[in-house]
Amino acid sequence: MQQKVRVPGMIGEDLLFLTDDQLRRGIEAMFFAYRAFTADPDLILAELDYGRAHHRALHFINRDPGLTVTSLLAVLGVTKQSLNRVLRTLIEDGLVESRIGRRDRRERQLYLTEEGTRLERRLSEAQRARMRAAYRNAGPQAVAGFRQVLEAMMDPETRAQYQAMTDPPEDRKEPANEQPRYTYSDRR
Amino acid sequence: MQQKVRVPGMIGEDLLFLTDDQLRRGIEAMFFAYRAFTADPDLILAELDYGRAHHRALHFINRDPGLTVTSLLAVLGVTKQSLNRVLRTLIEDGLVESRIGRRDRRERQLYLTEEGTRLERRLSEAQRARMRAAYRNAGPQAVAGFRQVLEAMMDPETRAQYQAMTDPPEDRKEPANEQPRYTYSDRR
DNA sequence: TTGGAAAGTCAACAAGGCTGTCCTATCAAG
DNA sequence: CTTGATAGGACAGCCTTGTTGACTTTCCAA
């Protein structure tokens, strides 16, 4: 079990980064970082009696307005019943609007209301602030590596979905406003 | 709100990686990757009627045998009651042993039993396998960046704790077996 | 016209967070 | 030796968010 091999001169490249110990460090880093990653939005959500599930719904509806319940279900990877509970409160509270599908009237297309947009922005700005600080601190090269490892960690289907999400500017139904749009937001 | 600035020639360094859009990509990468990260152990745990909380306890007890309940509490960042529920089942099931503290008899020092060690190994090997594949795929430079960003994302206290955990070989109570120990485990 | 997909609903259950309260054992200081 | 503080454990009860299973309504498409 746990066959450990003492390596004398190293093979070709430096393989020390594949050590069980290095892997454990990475695992723990994921655990601690993810906790921090969700901490800021969680504070805001707690005030409003919402949970992480609400944040996730708001995030993906904001990113892709008009997406159907089924698509959202697929992205989030939860059951219809679980999502429905969350979605219902968001709709009741006037943060999300559910319109009957234009192509297929069985489908429901989801949109954020004004108020929903406001909350989403508040939540995601809190989350971005931490991310931005971490990015800035680590630098562009580190960020590239960060993304590369995370992508390599995903299940293949998820990764495909993730990469398709906005990798190509991709026209879904709206012709999509073109223009490269090199935007850079800052504050503080 | 959301002040966007069209950047013509870029400032000094390339700041495109701090774009709100790039930050959003990073946020989504965290979400999807974390889901994958927990997926493999979750499958094993489900078989045995355990949950993620049990895995976390086993992990940290394994990493630091003899740690006290209070230390474990601090690392996990949950309440005593929440941990206790999990710990109790692990002790009842004979995976964890709780010995009276040697220095302070009020404390309980936690150890994995044979069986606990076996399960921990099974869980962590599943998790490491995915991590190893991702690491190998991304390469050592990317891994360095990955860790750098995750560390920058942590709360300062957590980061200090994380870095202290095994950064210096550090003798806690055992004199700690020295020797650099360049080990490299593989299979497949 | 009919089969099946999309959506929604109800009920029930479980994991794992949380708070609050209370108790015991033990240490350390006065 | 007493007394206050600390470590741990237990019980009750609450919440969110995940799950299954069963059932209905709506509506598209063959």
Coordinates of C-alpha atoms (C1' of nucleotides) in Angstrom, one line a residue:
Chain A
M1 CA 0.0 0.0 0.0
Q2 CA 1.0 3.6 -0.4
Q3 CA 4.2 2.6 -2.3
K4 CA 6.7 5.3 -1.7
V5 CA 9.7 5.5 -3.9
R6 CA 12.8 7.4 -2.9
V7 CA 14.0 9.2 -5.9
P8 CA 17.7 9.8 -6.1
G9 CA 18.5 12.1 -9.0
M10 CA 15.0 12.9 -10.2
I11 CA 13.8 11.6 -13.5
G12 CA 13.7 14.2 -16.3
E13 CA 11.6 17.0 -15.0
D14 CA 11.1 17.8 -11.4
L15 CA 8.4 15.5 -10.1
L16 CA 8.4 16.7 -6.5
F17 CA 5.1 18.5 -7.2
L18 CA 3.4 15.2 -7.5
T19 CA 4.4 14.0 -4.1
D20 CA 1.6 12.8 -1.9
D21 CA 2.5 15.5 0.5
Q22 CA 2.3 18.2 -2.1
L23 CA -1.1 16.8 -3.2
R24 CA -2.3 16.9 0.4
R25 CA -1.2 20.6 0.6
G26 CA -3.3 21.3 -2.5
I27 CA -6.3 19.5 -1.1
E28 CA -6.1 21.5 2.1
A29 CA -5.6 24.7 0.2
M30 CA -8.8 23.9 -1.7
F31 CA -10.7 23.4 1.5
F32 CA -9.5 26.6 3.2
A33 CA -9.8 28.7 0.1
Y34 CA -13.3 27.6 -0.7
R35 CA -14.4 28.5 2.8
A36 CA -13.0 32.0 2.4
F37 CA -14.5 32.1 -1.1
T38 CA -18.0 31.7 0.1
A39 CA -17.6 33.7 3.4
D40 CA -18.3 37.2 2.1
P41 CA -21.5 36.5 0.2
D42 CA -22.7 34.3 3.1
L43 CA -22.6 37.3 5.4
I44 CA -24.9 39.3 3.1
L45 CA -27.2 36.3 2.5
A46 CA -27.6 35.7 6.2
E47 CA -29.0 39.2 6.7
L48 CA -31.6 38.5 4.1
D49 CA -32.5 35.0 5.1
Y50 CA -31.2 33.5 2.0
G51 CA -28.6 30.8 1.5
R52 CA -25.8 29.9 -0.8
A53 CA -28.3 28.1 -3.1
H54 CA -30.0 31.4 -3.7
H55 CA -26.7 33.1 -4.6
R56 CA -25.9 30.4 -7.1
A57 CA -29.3 30.7 -8.8
L58 CA -28.9 34.5 -9.0
H59 CA -25.4 34.2 -10.4
F60 CA -26.3 31.9 -13.3
I61 CA -29.5 33.7 -14.1
N62 CA -27.6 36.9 -14.2
R63 CA -24.9 35.5 -16.4
D64 CA -27.3 34.1 -18.9
P65 CA -30.7 35.9 -18.8
G66 CA -33.6 33.9 -20.2
L67 CA -32.1 30.5 -19.5
T68 CA -34.7 27.8 -18.9
V69 CA -35.2 25.9 -15.6
T70 CA -33.8 22.8 -17.2
S71 CA -30.6 24.5 -18.2
L72 CA -30.2 26.0 -14.8
L73 CA -30.7 22.6 -13.3
A74 CA -28.0 21.1 -15.5
V75 CA -25.5 23.8 -14.6
L76 CA -26.2 23.6 -10.8
G77 CA -26.3 19.9 -10.7
V78 CA -29.1 19.6 -8.2
T79 CA -32.6 18.1 -8.4
K80 CA -35.6 19.9 -9.7
Q81 CA -37.3 19.8 -6.3
S82 CA -34.3 21.3 -4.7
L83 CA -33.9 24.1 -7.2
N84 CA -37.7 24.7 -7.2
R85 CA -37.8 25.5 -3.5
V86 CA -35.1 28.1 -3.9
L87 CA -36.5 29.5 -7.1
R88 CA -40.0 29.9 -5.7
T89 CA -38.8 32.1 -2.9
L90 CA -36.8 34.2 -5.3
I91 CA -39.8 34.7 -7.5
E92 CA -42.2 35.3 -4.6
D93 CA -39.8 37.9 -3.3
G94 CA -39.6 39.6 -6.6
L95 CA -36.0 39.0 -7.4
V96 CA -36.5 36.6 -10.3
E97 CA -39.1 36.7 -13.0
S98 CA -40.2 33.5 -14.7
R99 CA -41.6 34.1 -18.2
I100 CA -43.3 31.6 -20.4
G101 CA -40.9 30.4 -23.1
R102 CA -41.2 32.0 -26.5
R103 CA -40.2 29.0 -28.5
D104 CA -41.7 26.4 -26.3
R105 CA -44.5 27.5 -24.0
R106 CA -43.8 24.7 -21.5
E107 CA -40.4 26.2 -20.7
R108 CA -39.9 29.0 -18.3
Q109 CA -37.3 31.6 -19.0
L110 CA -35.7 33.1 -16.0
Y111 CA -34.7 36.8 -15.6
L112 CA -33.5 38.9 -12.8
T113 CA -35.7 41.8 -11.8
E114 CA -34.3 45.2 -10.9
E115 CA -34.1 44.2 -7.3
G116 CA -32.7 40.8 -8.2
T117 CA -30.0 42.4 -10.2
R118 CA -29.1 44.7 -7.3
L119 CA -28.7 41.8 -4.9
E120 CA -26.7 39.8 -7.4
R121 CA -24.4 42.7 -7.9
R122 CA -23.9 43.1 -4.2
L123 CA -23.2 39.5 -3.7
S124 CA -20.9 39.0 -6.6
E125 CA -19.0 42.3 -5.9
A126 CA -18.3 41.0 -2.4
Q127 CA -17.0 37.8 -3.9
R128 CA -15.1 39.5 -6.7
A129 CA -13.4 41.8 -4.2
R130 CA -11.7 38.9 -2.6
M131 CA -10.9 37.3 -5.9
R132 CA -9.5 40.5 -7.2
A133 CA -7.2 41.0 -4.2
A134 CA -6.0 37.4 -4.5
Y135 CA -5.4 37.8 -8.3
R136 CA -3.6 41.1 -7.9
N137 CA -1.5 39.6 -5.1
A138 CA -0.5 36.5 -7.0
G139 CA -0.1 38.0 -10.5
P140 CA -1.2 37.1 -14.0
Q141 CA 1.0 34.0 -14.3
A142 CA -0.2 32.5 -11.1
V143 CA -3.8 33.2 -12.1
A144 CA -3.3 31.4 -15.4
G145 CA -2.0 28.4 -13.5
F146 CA -4.8 28.6 -11.0
R147 CA -7.4 28.4 -13.7
Q148 CA -5.5 25.7 -15.5
V149 CA -5.4 23.4 -12.5
L150 CA -9.1 24.0 -11.6
E151 CA -10.1 23.2 -15.2
A152 CA -8.1 20.0 -15.2
M153 CA -9.8 19.0 -12.0
M154 CA -13.4 19.3 -13.4
D155 CA -15.3 16.4 -14.8
P156 CA -15.0 16.4 -18.6
E157 CA -18.6 17.3 -19.2
T158 CA -18.6 20.0 -16.7
R159 CA -15.4 21.4 -18.2
A160 CA -16.9 21.4 -21.7
Q161 CA -19.9 23.2 -20.3
Y162 CA -17.7 25.6 -18.4
Q163 CA -15.6 26.4 -21.4
A164 CA -18.5 26.8 -23.7
M165 CA -20.2 29.2 -21.3
T166 CA -18.6 32.3 -22.6
D167 CA -15.3 31.2 -24.1
P168 CA -16.5 32.1 -27.6
P169 CA -18.7 35.2 -27.5
E170 CA -21.3 32.8 -28.8
D171 CA -24.7 33.9 -30.0
R172 CA -27.4 31.9 -28.1
K173 CA -30.6 33.5 -29.3
E174 CA -29.9 37.2 -29.0
P175 CA -27.5 38.1 -31.8
A176 CA -25.2 39.0 -28.9
N177 CA -23.5 42.4 -28.9
E178 CA -20.1 41.9 -30.5
Q179 CA -17.1 44.1 -29.9
P180 CA -14.2 42.6 -27.9
R181 CA -15.2 44.8 -24.9
Y182 CA -11.9 45.0 -23.0
T183 CA -13.4 46.3 -19.8
Y184 CA -11.6 46.8 -16.6
S185 CA -13.4 47.7 -13.4
D186 CA -11.7 48.9 -10.3
R187 CA -12.5 50.7 -7.1
R188 CA -10.3 51.5 -4.1
Chain B
M1 CA -22.0 51.7 -10.3
Q2 CA -19.8 49.0 -11.9
Q3 CA -17.5 51.6 -13.4
K4 CA -16.1 50.1 -16.6
V5 CA -13.1 51.7 -18.2
R6 CA -12.2 51.0 -21.8
V7 CA -8.4 50.6 -21.8
P8 CA -6.7 51.6 -25.0
G9 CA -3.0 50.8 -24.6
M10 CA -2.9 49.1 -21.2
I11 CA -1.1 50.6 -18.3
G12 CA 2.2 49.2 -17.5
E13 CA 1.6 45.5 -17.0
D14 CA -1.2 43.6 -18.6
L15 CA -4.2 44.1 -16.3
L16 CA -6.7 42.2 -18.4
F17 CA -6.6 39.4 -15.8
L18 CA -8.3 41.7 -13.3
T19 CA -11.3 42.2 -15.6
D20 CA -14.7 41.6 -13.9
D21 CA -15.2 39.0 -16.6
Q22 CA -12.0 37.2 -15.8
L23 CA -12.9 37.3 -12.1
R24 CA -16.3 35.8 -12.9
R25 CA -14.6 33.0 -14.8
G26 CA -12.4 32.4 -11.8
I27 CA -15.4 32.3 -9.5
E28 CA -17.2 29.8 -11.7
A29 CA -14.0 27.7 -12.0
M30 CA -13.9 27.5 -8.2
F31 CA -17.5 26.4 -8.0
F32 CA -17.2 23.7 -10.6
A33 CA -13.8 22.5 -9.5
Y34 CA -14.8 22.2 -5.9
R35 CA -17.8 20.1 -6.9
A36 CA -15.5 17.7 -8.7
F37 CA -13.0 17.9 -5.8
T38 CA -15.5 16.4 -3.4
A39 CA -17.3 14.1 -5.8
D40 CA -15.0 11.0 -5.5
P41 CA -14.8 10.8 -1.7
D42 CA -18.5 11.5 -1.6
L43 CA -19.3 8.3 -3.5
I44 CA -17.3 6.2 -1.0
L45 CA -18.8 8.0 1.9
A46 CA -22.3 7.5 0.7
E47 CA -21.8 3.7 0.7
L48 CA -20.8 3.8 4.4
D49 CA -23.5 6.3 5.5
Y50 CA -20.9 8.9 6.3
G51 CA -20.8 12.5 5.0
R52 CA -18.2 15.1 4.1
A53 CA -17.9 16.1 7.7
H54 CA -16.6 12.7 8.6
H55 CA -14.1 12.8 5.9
R56 CA -12.8 16.2 7.1
A57 CA -12.4 14.9 10.6
L58 CA -10.6 11.8 9.5
H59 CA -8.3 13.9 7.3
F60 CA -7.2 16.3 9.9
I61 CA -6.8 13.6 12.6
N62 CA -4.7 11.6 10.3
R63 CA -2.5 14.6 9.4
D64 CA -1.9 15.4 13.0
P65 CA -2.5 12.4 15.3
G66 CA -3.1 13.3 18.9
L67 CA -4.5 16.7 18.2
T68 CA -7.1 17.8 20.7
V69 CA -10.8 18.4 20.1
T70 CA -10.3 22.1 20.5
S71 CA -7.6 22.2 17.9
L72 CA -9.7 20.2 15.5
L73 CA -12.6 22.6 16.1
A74 CA -10.4 25.5 15.2
V75 CA -9.1 23.9 12.0
L76 CA -12.6 22.9 10.8
G77 CA -14.3 26.1 11.8
V78 CA -17.5 24.6 13.1
T79 CA -19.2 24.5 16.5
K80 CA -18.4 22.0 19.2
Q81 CA -21.9 20.5 18.9
S82 CA -21.6 20.0 15.2
L83 CA -18.2 18.3 15.4
N84 CA -19.3 16.2 18.3
R85 CA -22.1 14.5 16.5
V86 CA -19.7 13.5 13.8
L87 CA -16.9 12.5 16.1
R88 CA -19.2 10.4 18.2
T89 CA -20.2 8.2 15.4
L90 CA -16.6 7.8 14.3
I91 CA -15.6 6.8 17.8
E92 CA -18.6 4.5 18.2
D93 CA -17.8 2.8 14.9
G94 CA -14.2 2.3 16.0
L95 CA -12.6 4.6 13.4
V96 CA -11.3 7.1 15.9
E97 CA -9.9 6.7 19.4
S98 CA -10.2 9.5 22.0
R99 CA -7.5 9.3 24.6
I100 CA -7.3 11.4 27.7
G101 CA -4.7 14.1 27.3
R102 CA -1.3 13.4 28.8
R103 CA -0.4 17.0 29.7
D104 CA -3.9 18.1 30.6
R105 CA -6.4 15.3 31.5
R106 CA -9.3 17.5 30.5
E107 CA -8.2 17.3 26.9
R108 CA -9.0 14.5 24.6
Q109 CA -6.4 13.5 22.0
L110 CA -7.7 12.0 18.8
Y111 CA -6.1 9.2 16.9
L112 CA -7.2 7.0 14.0
T113 CA -7.6 3.3 14.6
E114 CA -6.4 0.8 12.1
E115 CA -9.8 0.8 10.5
G116 CA -9.9 4.6 10.6
T117 CA -6.6 4.8 8.9
R118 CA -7.8 2.4 6.2
L119 CA -10.9 4.5 5.4
E120 CA -8.9 7.7 5.5
R121 CA -6.5 6.3 3.0
R122 CA -9.2 5.1 0.7
L123 CA -10.9 8.5 0.8
S124 CA -7.8 10.6 0.4
E125 CA -6.4 8.4 -2.3
A126 CA -9.6 8.9 -4.3
Q127 CA -9.2 12.6 -3.8
R128 CA -5.5 12.6 -4.5
A129 CA -6.0 10.6 -7.7
R130 CA -8.0 13.5 -9.2
M131 CA -5.6 16.1 -7.9
R132 CA -2.6 14.2 -9.2
A133 CA -4.1 13.9 -12.7
A134 CA -4.9 17.7 -12.6
Y135 CA -1.4 18.5 -11.4
R136 CA 0.3 16.3 -13.9
N137 CA -1.9 17.7 -16.7
A138 CA -1.2 21.3 -15.7
G139 CA 2.4 21.1 -14.9
P140 CA 4.5 22.3 -12.0
Q141 CA 4.4 26.0 -12.9
A142 CA 0.6 26.0 -13.0
V143 CA 0.5 24.2 -9.7
A144 CA 2.6 26.8 -8.1
G145 CA 0.2 29.5 -9.4
F146 CA -2.8 27.5 -8.2
R147 CA -1.5 27.3 -4.7
Q148 CA -0.4 30.9 -4.7
V149 CA -3.9 32.2 -5.6
L150 CA -5.6 29.9 -3.2
E151 CA -3.4 31.0 -0.4
A152 CA -4.0 34.7 -1.3
M153 CA -7.7 34.0 -1.1
M154 CA -7.7 32.7 2.5
D155 CA -8.4 34.8 5.5
P156 CA -5.1 35.8 7.0
E157 CA -5.5 33.8 10.2
T158 CA -6.5 30.7 8.2
R159 CA -3.5 31.2 5.9
A160 CA -1.1 31.5 8.9
Q161 CA -2.6 28.3 10.3
Y162 CA -2.4 26.6 6.9
Q163 CA 1.2 27.6 6.4
A164 CA 2.2 26.6 9.9
M165 CA 0.7 23.3 9.5
T166 CA 3.6 21.5 7.9
D167 CA 5.6 24.2 6.2
P168 CA 8.4 23.8 8.6
P169 CA 8.9 20.2 9.6
E170 CA 8.1 21.6 13.0
D171 CA 8.3 19.4 16.1
R172 CA 5.1 19.6 17.9
K173 CA 5.6 17.1 20.7
E174 CA 7.2 14.2 18.9
P175 CA 10.7 15.2 18.0
A176 CA 9.5 14.5 14.5
N177 CA 11.5 12.3 12.2
E178 CA 13.8 14.4 10.2
Q179 CA 15.4 13.6 6.8
P180 CA 14.1 15.5 3.8
R181 CA 12.1 12.5 2.7
Y182 CA 11.7 13.0 -1.0
T183 CA 8.9 10.5 -1.5
Y184 CA 7.0 10.1 -4.7
S185 CA 4.0 7.8 -4.8
D186 CA 2.5 6.6 -8.0
R187 CA 0.3 3.9 -9.3
R188 CA -1.2 3.2 -12.8
Chain C
dT1 C1' -54.9 12.5 -31.1
dT2 C1' -51.6 10.9 -28.4
dG3 C1' -47.0 10.1 -26.2
dG4 C1' -43.6 12.4 -23.9
dA5 C1' -41.0 16.4 -22.3
dA6 C1' -41.0 20.5 -19.2
dA7 C1' -42.4 22.3 -15.2
dG8 C1' -44.2 22.4 -10.8
dT9 C1' -46.0 20.5 -6.3
dC10 C1' -46.5 17.6 -2.1
dA11 C1' -44.5 14.7 1.3
dA12 C1' -40.9 12.8 3.7
dC13 C1' -36.2 12.1 4.9
dA14 C1' -31.1 13.1 6.0
dA15 C1' -26.7 15.6 6.6
dG16 C1' -24.7 19.0 8.8
dG17 C1' -24.7 23.6 10.0
dC18 C1' -26.5 26.7 14.0
dT19 C1' -28.1 28.3 19.1
dG20 C1' -28.9 27.6 23.8
dT21 C1' -28.6 25.1 28.0
dC22 C1' -26.7 22.1 31.3
dC23 C1' -23.3 18.9 33.3
dT24 C1' -18.8 16.8 34.6
dA25 C1' -13.9 16.6 35.0
dT26 C1' -10.0 19.0 35.8
dC27 C1' -6.6 22.6 36.2
dA28 C1' -4.7 26.6 38.3
dA29 C1' -4.7 30.4 41.2
dG30 C1' -5.7 32.4 45.4
Chain D
dC1 C1' -8.9 23.8 49.9
dT2 C1' -12.0 26.4 47.5
dT3 C1' -13.2 28.5 43.5
dG4 C1' -13.4 30.2 38.8
dA5 C1' -12.2 28.9 34.2
dT6 C1' -11.6 25.6 30.6
dA7 C1' -12.3 21.1 27.9
dG8 C1' -15.4 18.2 26.6
dG9 C1' -19.8 16.0 26.0
dA10 C1' -24.8 15.7 25.7
dC11 C1' -29.7 17.1 24.6
dA12 C1' -33.2 19.8 22.3
dG13 C1' -34.6 22.2 18.6
dC14 C1' -34.1 25.0 14.5
dC15 C1' -32.6 25.9 9.5
dT16 C1' -30.9 25.1 4.7
dT17 C1' -30.3 22.3 1.2
dG18 C1' -29.7 18.2 -0.7
dT19 C1' -32.3 13.6 -1.7
dT20 C1' -36.5 10.1 -3.5
dG21 C1' -40.9 9.2 -5.0
dA22 C1' -45.4 10.1 -6.8
dC23 C1' -48.5 12.9 -9.2
dT24 C1' -50.5 16.8 -12.2
dT25 C1' -50.7 20.2 -15.8
dT26 C1' -49.3 22.1 -19.9
dC27 C1' -48.1 21.8 -24.4
dC28 C1' -45.1 20.3 -28.4
dA29 C1' -44.5 17.2 -32.2
dA30 C1' -45.2 13.1 -34.7

